[in-house]
C-alpha positions in Angstrom: 0.1 -0.1 -0.2 1.5 3.7 -1.0 1.7 6.2 2.2 2.2 9.9 2.1 5.6 9.0 3.1 6.5 8.1 -0.7 6.4 11.4 -2.1 9.9 11.9 -0.2 11.9 8.9 -1.6 13.3 8.7 -4.6 13.9 5.8 -7.0 16.0 5.5 -10.4 15.0 3.4 -13.5 17.4 2.8 -15.9 16.5 2.0 -19.7 13.3 4.7 -18.8 12.6 6.0 -22.3 9.9 3.6 -24.0 8.3 0.2 -22.9 8.7 -1.3 -19.7 10.8 1.6 -17.6 8.6 4.2 -19.2 5.9 2.5 -17.9 7.6 1.7 -14.5 8.3 5.4 -14.3 5.0 6.3 -14.5 3.1 4.0 -12.3 5.6 4.7 -10.0 5.3 8.3 -10.1 1.7 8.1 -10.1 1.9 6.6 -6.6 3.6 9.2 -4.8 7.4 8.2 -6.1 9.9 10.9 -7.1 11.7 8.7 -10.2 14.9 10.0 -11.8 14.4 8.3 -15.2 17.5 7.3 -17.3 17.4 8.1 -20.9 20.1 8.1 -23.3 18.7 11.1 -25.3 17.1 14.9 -24.9 14.1 13.9 -27.1 13.6 11.0 -24.6 13.9 13.5 -21.6 11.3 15.7 -23.1 8.6 12.6 -24.0 9.3 11.1 -20.4 9.1 13.9 -18.5 6.3 14.8 -16.3 5.0 15.3 -12.6 7.1 13.2 -10.4 9.7 12.3 -13.3 12.6 13.7 -13.5 14.7 12.5 -17.0 18.6 12.0 -16.4 20.7 11.7 -19.5 22.3 7.7 -18.7 24.2 5.6 -21.2 24.9 3.1 -18.2 28.1 2.2 -20.2 29.6 5.6 -19.4 31.1 6.3 -16.7 30.6 9.8 -16.5 26.7 9.4 -16.8 27.0 7.1 -13.8 28.8 9.3 -11.5 26.3 12.7 -12.3 24.0 10.2 -11.1 25.7 9.1 -8.1 25.9 12.9 -7.4 22.1 13.7 -8.6 21.3 11.2 -5.4 23.8 12.5 -3.3 22.7 16.0 -3.3 19.1 14.9 -2.9 17.8 15.3 0.1 14.9 12.8 0.2 15.9 8.8 0.9 17.0 6.4 -2.4 14.1 3.8 -2.3 14.9 1.6 -5.0 17.0 1.3 -7.9 15.5 -0.5 -10.9 17.8 -1.6 -13.5 16.3 -2.0 -16.8 18.1 -0.8 -19.3 19.0 -3.5 -22.0 19.9 -4.3 -25.4 18.3 -7.7 -27.5 21.5 -9.1 -29.6 20.6 -12.4 -31.2 22.7 -14.4 -33.9 24.2 -18.1 -33.7 27.5 -18.6 -31.2 29.8 -19.2 -34.4 28.8 -16.1 -36.1 28.5 -13.1 -33.6 31.2 -11.2 -33.6 33.5 -11.1 -30.2 32.8 -6.9 -30.3 29.1 -8.0 -30.0 29.3 -10.3 -27.1 31.0 -7.3 -25.8 28.5 -4.8 -26.3 25.8 -6.7 -24.9 27.7 -7.9 -21.6 28.4 -4.2 -21.0 25.0 -2.9 -21.5 22.8 -6.1 -20.0 25.5 -6.6 -17.3 28.8 -4.3 -16.5 26.7 -1.4 -16.7 23.8 -2.6 -14.2 27.1 -3.3 -11.5 28.1 0.2 -12.5 24.9 1.5 -11.5 24.4 -0.6 -8.5 28.1 -0.2 -7.6 27.3 3.7 -7.1 24.1 3.9 -5.6 25.0 1.3 -3.3 26.0 3.4 -0.6 23.3 5.5 -0.9 20.9 2.2 -0.6 22.7 1.4 2.9 21.9 4.2 4.1 17.9 4.4 3.8 18.0 0.2 3.7 16.4 0.3 0.1 16.4 -2.2 -2.7 17.6 -3.1 -5.8 15.5 -4.3 -8.6 17.1 -6.3 -11.9 15.1 -6.8 -14.6 16.0 -10.1 -15.6 14.2 -12.7 -18.5 13.0 -16.0 -18.7 16.3 -16.4 -20.7 18.0 -15.8 -17.8 16.9 -19.2 -16.5 16.9 -21.3 -20.0 18.6 -19.9 -23.4 17.1 -21.0 -26.6 19.1 -21.3 -30.0 20.5 -17.9 -31.3 20.3 -16.3 -27.7 24.0 -17.1 -26.2 24.9 -13.4 -26.3 22.0 -12.2 -24.2 20.7 -15.4 -22.0 24.6 -15.4 -21.3 24.5 -11.8 -19.5 21.1 -12.7 -18.0 22.1 -15.9 -16.8 25.3 -13.6 -15.4 23.0 -10.9 -13.8 20.7 -13.8 -12.2 24.3 -14.8 -10.4 25.3 -11.6 -9.5 21.8 -11.0 -8.1 21.7 -13.6 -5.8 25.4 -13.0 -4.7 24.2 -9.2 -4.2 20.9 -10.5 -2.0 23.3 -12.7 0.2 25.9 -9.7 0.9 23.5 -6.9 1.3 20.3 -8.7 3.5 22.4 -8.4 6.4 22.6 -4.7 5.8 19.2 -4.0 5.3 19.1 -3.5 1.8 16.7 -6.1 -0.4 17.8 -7.3 -4.0 14.7 -8.6 -6.2 14.9 -10.3 -9.8 12.1 -10.1 -12.2 12.0 -12.0 -14.9 9.6 -11.3 -17.4 8.7 -13.4 -21.0 7.0 -11.9 -24.0 6.4 -8.0 -23.4 5.2 -5.9 -26.3 8.0 -3.0 -26.5 10.3 -2.2 -29.7 12.9 -4.1 -28.1 12.1 -7.2 -30.2 11.7 -5.3 -33.0 14.9 -3.9 -32.8 16.5 -7.3 -32.2 14.8 -8.3 -35.2 16.6 -6.0 -37.1 19.8 -6.4 -35.4 19.4 -10.5 -36.2 18.7 -9.9 -39.7 21.8 -7.4 -40.1 24.2 -9.9 -38.2 22.8 -12.6 -40.9 23.7 -10.6 -43.4 27.4 -10.3 -42.8 27.2 -14.4 -42.7 29.8 -16.2 -45.3 27.7 -18.5 -47.8 28.2 -21.8 -45.6 27.2 -20.1 -42.2 24.2 -18.6 -44.1 23.2 -22.5 -44.9 24.0 -23.9 -42.0 21.9 -21.2 -39.6 19.7 -18.9 -41.9 16.4 -20.8 -41.7 17.4 -20.9 -37.9 17.6 -17.0 -37.4 14.3 -16.7 -40.1 12.4 -18.9 -37.7 13.6 -17.1 -34.5 12.7 -14.0 -35.8 9.3 -14.9 -36.6 8.7 -16.4 -32.8 10.2 -13.5 -31.7 7.8 -10.9 -33.4 4.3 -13.6 -32.5 6.1 -14.1 -28.6 6.1 -10.2 -28.6 2.5 -9.5 -30.3 1.3 -12.1 -27.4 2.9 -11.0 -24.8 2.2 -8.6 -21.6 1.4 -5.0 -22.4 4.6 -2.3 -20.8 2.0 -1.1 -18.4 1.1 -5.2 -16.9 4.5 -5.9 -16.9 5.6 -2.7 -15.2 3.0 -3.8 -12.0 4.8 -6.7 -11.2 7.8 -4.5 -11.3 6.2 -1.9 -9.2 5.2 -4.5 -6.6 8.9 -5.7 -6.3 9.9 -2.3 -5.7 6.4 -1.4 -3.2 5.8 -4.5 -1.1 6.8 -4.7 2.4 8.1 -8.4 1.9 9.6 -8.9 -1.8 9.9 -12.3 -3.4 13.5 -12.9 -4.3 12.7 -13.9 -8.0 9.3 -12.7 -9.5 8.0 -13.8 -13.4 6.0 -11.2 -15.4 3.4 -13.3 -17.8 2.0 -16.4 -18.1 4.7 -17.9 -20.7 7.1 -16.7 -17.9 5.2 -18.6 -15.4 4.7 -21.7 -17.5 8.5 -21.7 -18.7 9.7 -21.2 -15.0 7.1 -24.2 -13.6 7.9 -26.5 -16.9 11.7 -26.4 -17.1 12.7 -28.0 -14.2 10.6 -30.9 -15.1 12.4 -31.8 -18.1 15.6 -33.1 -19.0 17.8 -30.9 -21.5 17.2 -33.3 -24.2 13.9 -33.1 -23.9 13.7 -29.6 -23.4 15.7 -29.1 -26.7 13.1 -31.2 -28.4 10.7 -29.3 -27.2 12.5 -26.0 -28.3 13.7 -27.2 -31.5 9.5 -28.2 -32.5 8.1 -24.6 -31.5 11.0 -23.4 -33.6 10.1 -25.6 -36.8 6.4 -24.3 -36.3 8.1 -20.6 -37.6 10.0 -21.9 -40.1 9.4 -19.7 -43.2 8.5 -22.5 -46.5 11.5 -23.1 -48.3 14.1 -23.1 -45.3 15.9 -25.8 -43.0 17.6 -25.7 -40.2 19.0 -28.6 -37.9 17.2 -30.9 -35.9 18.2 -30.7 -32.5 18.2 -34.1 -30.3 
């Protein structure tokens, strides 16, 4: 339940330009918090600025931006109630074909950037006995084909969250992971465009091996996103993690995420391989083929 004291608390939300981050910022502001909404461009700042929402220019991979955010929080008399690490990118390609520069970029944004912001704001969170909310994914538990880099960073974020939770719980800081399934945001469309760009750079031999897989996965991403949660619905899960007095260590967001998390542990690795391969084949464009798993 929201109280009047929440108007005297700060919350930082990274990746708040659009989608789930923007929806989370709006809902938290509606509930009376003062939200520092991380955006990468001035044009995005103009879009998200509203009562209770203060945009801050923030590229979480830029140390200067992170230092400026920490200084902004330190200068504010209001306590920092929560940090919502939401910024992220999606890059899909087979392990063989994804350049190392892209692997590093994914990990810089989806893992190291979150660690940098968390390190910078932990002193404030320790003072206020606040909480860290890390936005992971079902991909943080189960890695589908072409998701090596994305899932790898999310798996790592899950591990870092577990370690951090056990380190700071005795100090009064709570760490919560939110694991969404499909959400109707722009990240999937951008991910498909990136996947197509990377596929165009494959050698003819790689294209023969993986071309059908990439096309099928793009179709699966598009349909999964279209049938997923709205950003506002996903944001409600994040807001619950921010506001509930005794949060769980993990929350799923969406029926697909809940189903995967329940069924996954019941299946052997080989059985799960076959289930995922069969699902991909349903989305394979006519006239294409890719290797059969299992």
